[in-house]
Amino acid sequence: MLRLHGINTRPDSHEAFQSARDSLEHCRTSHLKCQSPGPGYTPRFLISIWKIDDAYHCRLQLCSTLGSAEAVSYATSSYCWGNAHQFRTTTSNLDRHLESIVFHQLPPTLQDAVVVTYKLGLRYLWIDAVCKSSLKEEYL
């Protein structure tokens, strides 16, 4: 692996993600603004991520079912969802997304967000188009 000035030139390598995890942990423990804001800051829905063998799995999760009063650590991503054909959660597919979101049916950008979130050591991800989208008021 080629290193230039201490910078890993393979951003998808184990070493690069370990460095990112270390930096994230340093922020959480050293910077007051990066520490958990406490209860009340968790959104209504998050994407729960896990891996079995070499396959990523995810589903939409109602945060009130996480069973903890502590704030949940999660990554966020904004996704352009103006096109009607883009991946998003709606009232018609909400139940299906609560059961499972098929990883390989996600657009490549969202697949990358899931993989990066998991490799950073986080198990939850908030993507605007998937977690808030056009759900009826009672779900938001």
PDB file of N, CA, C and O in Angstrom, residues 63-95:
ATOM      1  N   CYS A  63     -37.522   4.414  16.208  1.00  0.00           N
ATOM      2  CA  CYS A  63     -36.558   4.621  17.288  1.00  0.00           C
ATOM      3  C   CYS A  63     -37.128   4.378  18.674  1.00  0.00           C
ATOM      4  O   CYS A  63     -36.399   4.021  19.584  1.00  0.00           O
ATOM      5  N   SER A  64     -38.417   4.526  18.836  1.00  0.00           N
ATOM      6  CA  SER A  64     -39.004   4.265  20.154  1.00  0.00           C
ATOM      7  C   SER A  64     -38.897   2.788  20.530  1.00  0.00           C
ATOM      8  O   SER A  64     -39.073   2.431  21.687  1.00  0.00           O
ATOM      9  N   THR A  65     -38.562   1.920  19.583  1.00  0.00           N
ATOM     10  CA  THR A  65     -38.413   0.492  19.878  1.00  0.00           C
ATOM     11  C   THR A  65     -36.976   0.111  20.203  1.00  0.00           C
ATOM     12  O   THR A  65     -36.686  -1.057  20.427  1.00  0.00           O
ATOM     13  N   LEU A  66     -36.062   1.082  20.226  1.00  0.00           N
ATOM     14  CA  LEU A  66     -34.669   0.770  20.512  1.00  0.00           C
ATOM     15  C   LEU A  66     -34.460   0.392  21.977  1.00  0.00           C
ATOM     16  O   LEU A  66     -33.457  -0.201  22.320  1.00  0.00           O
ATOM     17  N   GLY A  67     -35.375   0.766  22.839  1.00  0.00           N
ATOM     18  CA  GLY A  67     -35.350   0.312  24.224  1.00  0.00           C
ATOM     19  C   GLY A  67     -34.318   0.973  25.106  1.00  0.00           C
ATOM     20  O   GLY A  67     -33.913   0.420  26.103  1.00  0.00           O
ATOM     21  N   SER A  68     -33.867   2.140  24.753  1.00  0.00           N
ATOM     22  CA  SER A  68     -32.876   2.819  25.571  1.00  0.00           C
ATOM     23  C   SER A  68     -33.229   4.291  25.690  1.00  0.00           C
ATOM     24  O   SER A  68     -33.624   4.918  24.720  1.00  0.00           O
ATOM     25  N   ALA A  69     -33.057   4.817  26.895  1.00  0.00           N
ATOM     26  CA  ALA A  69     -33.292   6.245  27.102  1.00  0.00           C
ATOM     27  C   ALA A  69     -32.090   7.062  26.622  1.00  0.00           C
ATOM     28  O   ALA A  69     -32.164   8.265  26.486  1.00  0.00           O
ATOM     29  N   GLU A  70     -30.967   6.388  26.368  1.00  0.00           N
ATOM     30  CA  GLU A  70     -29.773   7.072  25.894  1.00  0.00           C
ATOM     31  C   GLU A  70     -29.947   7.473  24.436  1.00  0.00           C
ATOM     32  O   GLU A  70     -30.631   6.818  23.666  1.00  0.00           O
ATOM     33  N   ALA A  71     -29.294   8.537  24.044  1.00  0.00           N
ATOM     34  CA  ALA A  71     -29.288   8.931  22.642  1.00  0.00           C
ATOM     35  C   ALA A  71     -28.522   7.876  21.848  1.00  0.00           C
ATOM     36  O   ALA A  71     -27.555   7.306  22.323  1.00  0.00           O
ATOM     37  N   VAL A  72     -28.957   7.622  20.656  1.00  0.00           N
ATOM     38  CA  VAL A  72     -28.349   6.622  19.793  1.00  0.00           C
ATOM     39  C   VAL A  72     -27.362   7.311  18.861  1.00  0.00           C
ATOM     40  O   VAL A  72     -27.678   8.350  18.275  1.00  0.00           O
ATOM     41  N   SER A  73     -26.179   6.735  18.702  1.00  0.00           N
ATOM     42  CA  SER A  73     -25.206   7.273  17.751  1.00  0.00           C
ATOM     43  C   SER A  73     -25.576   6.802  16.358  1.00  0.00           C
ATOM     44  O   SER A  73     -25.854   5.621  16.145  1.00  0.00           O
ATOM     45  N   TYR A  74     -25.578   7.731  15.417  1.00  0.00           N
ATOM     46  CA  TYR A  74     -25.925   7.379  14.051  1.00  0.00           C
ATOM     47  C   TYR A  74     -25.257   8.352  13.095  1.00  0.00           C
ATOM     48  O   TYR A  74     -24.917   9.476  13.444  1.00  0.00           O
ATOM     49  N   ALA A  75     -25.053   7.892  11.863  1.00  0.00           N
ATOM     50  CA  ALA A  75     -24.543   8.744  10.795  1.00  0.00           C
ATOM     51  C   ALA A  75     -25.730   9.364  10.073  1.00  0.00           C
ATOM     52  O   ALA A  75     -26.848   8.851  10.156  1.00  0.00           O
ATOM     53  N   THR A  76     -25.495  10.456   9.386  1.00  0.00           N
ATOM     54  CA  THR A  76     -26.558  11.082   8.600  1.00  0.00           C
ATOM     55  C   THR A  76     -26.080  11.297   7.170  1.00  0.00           C
ATOM     56  O   THR A  76     -24.884  11.454   6.918  1.00  0.00           O
ATOM     57  N   SER A  77     -27.031  11.276   6.271  1.00  0.00           N
ATOM     58  CA  SER A  77     -26.729  11.531   4.870  1.00  0.00           C
ATOM     59  C   SER A  77     -27.943  12.172   4.229  1.00  0.00           C
ATOM     60  O   SER A  77     -29.066  11.735   4.428  1.00  0.00           O
ATOM     61  N   SER A  78     -27.711  13.226   3.478  1.00  0.00           N
ATOM     62  CA  SER A  78     -28.783  13.838   2.718  1.00  0.00           C
ATOM     63  C   SER A  78     -28.713  13.286   1.307  1.00  0.00           C
ATOM     64  O   SER A  78     -27.643  13.149   0.726  1.00  0.00           O
ATOM     65  N   TYR A  79     -29.852  12.934   0.768  1.00  0.00           N
ATOM     66  CA  TYR A  79     -29.919  12.274  -0.524  1.00  0.00           C
ATOM     67  C   TYR A  79     -30.906  13.027  -1.391  1.00  0.00           C
ATOM     68  O   TYR A  79     -32.034  13.279  -0.972  1.00  0.00           O
ATOM     69  N   CYS A  80     -30.504  13.392  -2.583  1.00  0.00           N
ATOM     70  CA  CYS A  80     -31.388  14.123  -3.494  1.00  0.00           C
ATOM     71  C   CYS A  80     -32.547  13.223  -3.889  1.00  0.00           C
ATOM     72  O   CYS A  80     -32.349  12.179  -4.504  1.00  0.00           O
ATOM     73  N   TRP A  81     -33.759  13.600  -3.506  1.00  0.00           N
ATOM     74  CA  TRP A  81     -34.907  12.723  -3.747  1.00  0.00           C
ATOM     75  C   TRP A  81     -36.040  13.449  -4.441  1.00  0.00           C
ATOM     76  O   TRP A  81     -37.207  13.110  -4.297  1.00  0.00           O
ATOM     77  N   GLY A  82     -35.703  14.404  -5.299  1.00  0.00           N
ATOM     78  CA  GLY A  82     -36.711  15.121  -6.052  1.00  0.00           C
ATOM     79  C   GLY A  82     -37.328  14.311  -7.173  1.00  0.00           C
ATOM     80  O   GLY A  82     -38.471  14.513  -7.560  1.00  0.00           O
ATOM     81  N   ASN A  83     -36.583  13.363  -7.708  1.00  0.00           N
ATOM     82  CA  ASN A  83     -37.083  12.513  -8.787  1.00  0.00           C
ATOM     83  C   ASN A  83     -38.019  11.453  -8.214  1.00  0.00           C
ATOM     84  O   ASN A  83     -37.674  10.756  -7.272  1.00  0.00           O
ATOM     85  N   ALA A  84     -39.182  11.293  -8.796  1.00  0.00           N
ATOM     86  CA  ALA A  84     -40.179  10.345  -8.287  1.00  0.00           C
ATOM     87  C   ALA A  84     -39.686   8.904  -8.309  1.00  0.00           C
ATOM     88  O   ALA A  84     -40.218   8.055  -7.607  1.00  0.00           O
ATOM     89  N   HIS A  85     -38.655   8.588  -9.108  1.00  0.00           N
ATOM     90  CA  HIS A  85     -38.174   7.221  -9.216  1.00  0.00           C
ATOM     91  C   HIS A  85     -37.045   6.904  -8.244  1.00  0.00           C
ATOM     92  O   HIS A  85     -36.546   5.792  -8.227  1.00  0.00           O
ATOM     93  N   GLN A  86     -36.632   7.850  -7.465  1.00  0.00           N
ATOM     94  CA  GLN A  86     -35.554   7.592  -6.519  1.00  0.00           C
ATOM     95  C   GLN A  86     -36.068   6.837  -5.304  1.00  0.00           C
ATOM     96  O   GLN A  86     -37.237   6.888  -4.973  1.00  0.00           O
ATOM     97  N   PHE A  87     -35.142   6.162  -4.638  1.00  0.00           N
ATOM     98  CA  PHE A  87     -35.480   5.341  -3.485  1.00  0.00           C
ATOM     99  C   PHE A  87     -35.899   6.216  -2.309  1.00  0.00           C
ATOM    100  O   PHE A  87     -35.185   7.140  -1.940  1.00  0.00           O
ATOM    101  N   ARG A  88     -37.048   5.935  -1.741  1.00  0.00           N
ATOM    102  CA  ARG A  88     -37.518   6.669  -0.563  1.00  0.00           C
ATOM    103  C   ARG A  88     -38.586   5.850   0.144  1.00  0.00           C
ATOM    104  O   ARG A  88     -39.117   4.884  -0.393  1.00  0.00           O
ATOM    105  N   THR A  89     -38.914   6.257   1.350  1.00  0.00           N
ATOM    106  CA  THR A  89     -39.978   5.618   2.110  1.00  0.00           C
ATOM    107  C   THR A  89     -41.250   6.441   1.935  1.00  0.00           C
ATOM    108  O   THR A  89     -41.227   7.661   2.043  1.00  0.00           O
ATOM    109  N   THR A  90     -42.329   5.748   1.665  1.00  0.00           N
ATOM    110  CA  THR A  90     -43.638   6.381   1.541  1.00  0.00           C
ATOM    111  C   THR A  90     -44.616   5.594   2.406  1.00  0.00           C
ATOM    112  O   THR A  90     -44.283   4.529   2.927  1.00  0.00           O
ATOM    113  N   THR A  91     -45.818   6.092   2.529  1.00  0.00           N
ATOM    114  CA  THR A  91     -46.806   5.347   3.314  1.00  0.00           C
ATOM    115  C   THR A  91     -47.098   3.989   2.686  1.00  0.00           C
ATOM    116  O   THR A  91     -47.405   3.040   3.399  1.00  0.00           O
ATOM    117  N   SER A  92     -46.949   3.873   1.373  1.00  0.00           N
ATOM    118  CA  SER A  92     -47.255   2.594   0.718  1.00  0.00           C
ATOM    119  C   SER A  92     -46.168   1.537   0.925  1.00  0.00           C
ATOM    120  O   SER A  92     -46.444   0.347   0.836  1.00  0.00           O
ATOM    121  N   ASN A  93     -44.925   1.942   1.216  1.00  0.00           N
ATOM    122  CA  ASN A  93     -43.880   0.936   1.442  1.00  0.00           C
ATOM    123  C   ASN A  93     -43.309   0.961   2.864  1.00  0.00           C
ATOM    124  O   ASN A  93     -42.339   0.262   3.152  1.00  0.00           O
ATOM    125  N   LEU A  94     -43.904   1.745   3.744  1.00  0.00           N
ATOM    126  CA  LEU A  94     -43.405   1.849   5.118  1.00  0.00           C
ATOM    127  C   LEU A  94     -43.341   0.498   5.808  1.00  0.00           C
ATOM    128  O   LEU A  94     -42.314   0.133   6.383  1.00  0.00           O
ATOM    129  N   ASP A  95     -44.406  -0.287   5.760  1.00  0.00           N
ATOM    130  CA  ASP A  95     -44.401  -1.591   6.438  1.00  0.00           C
ATOM    131  C   ASP A  95     -43.304  -2.493   5.883  1.00  0.00           C
ATOM    132  O   ASP A  95     -42.631  -3.200   6.631  1.00  0.00           O
TER     133      ASP A  95
END
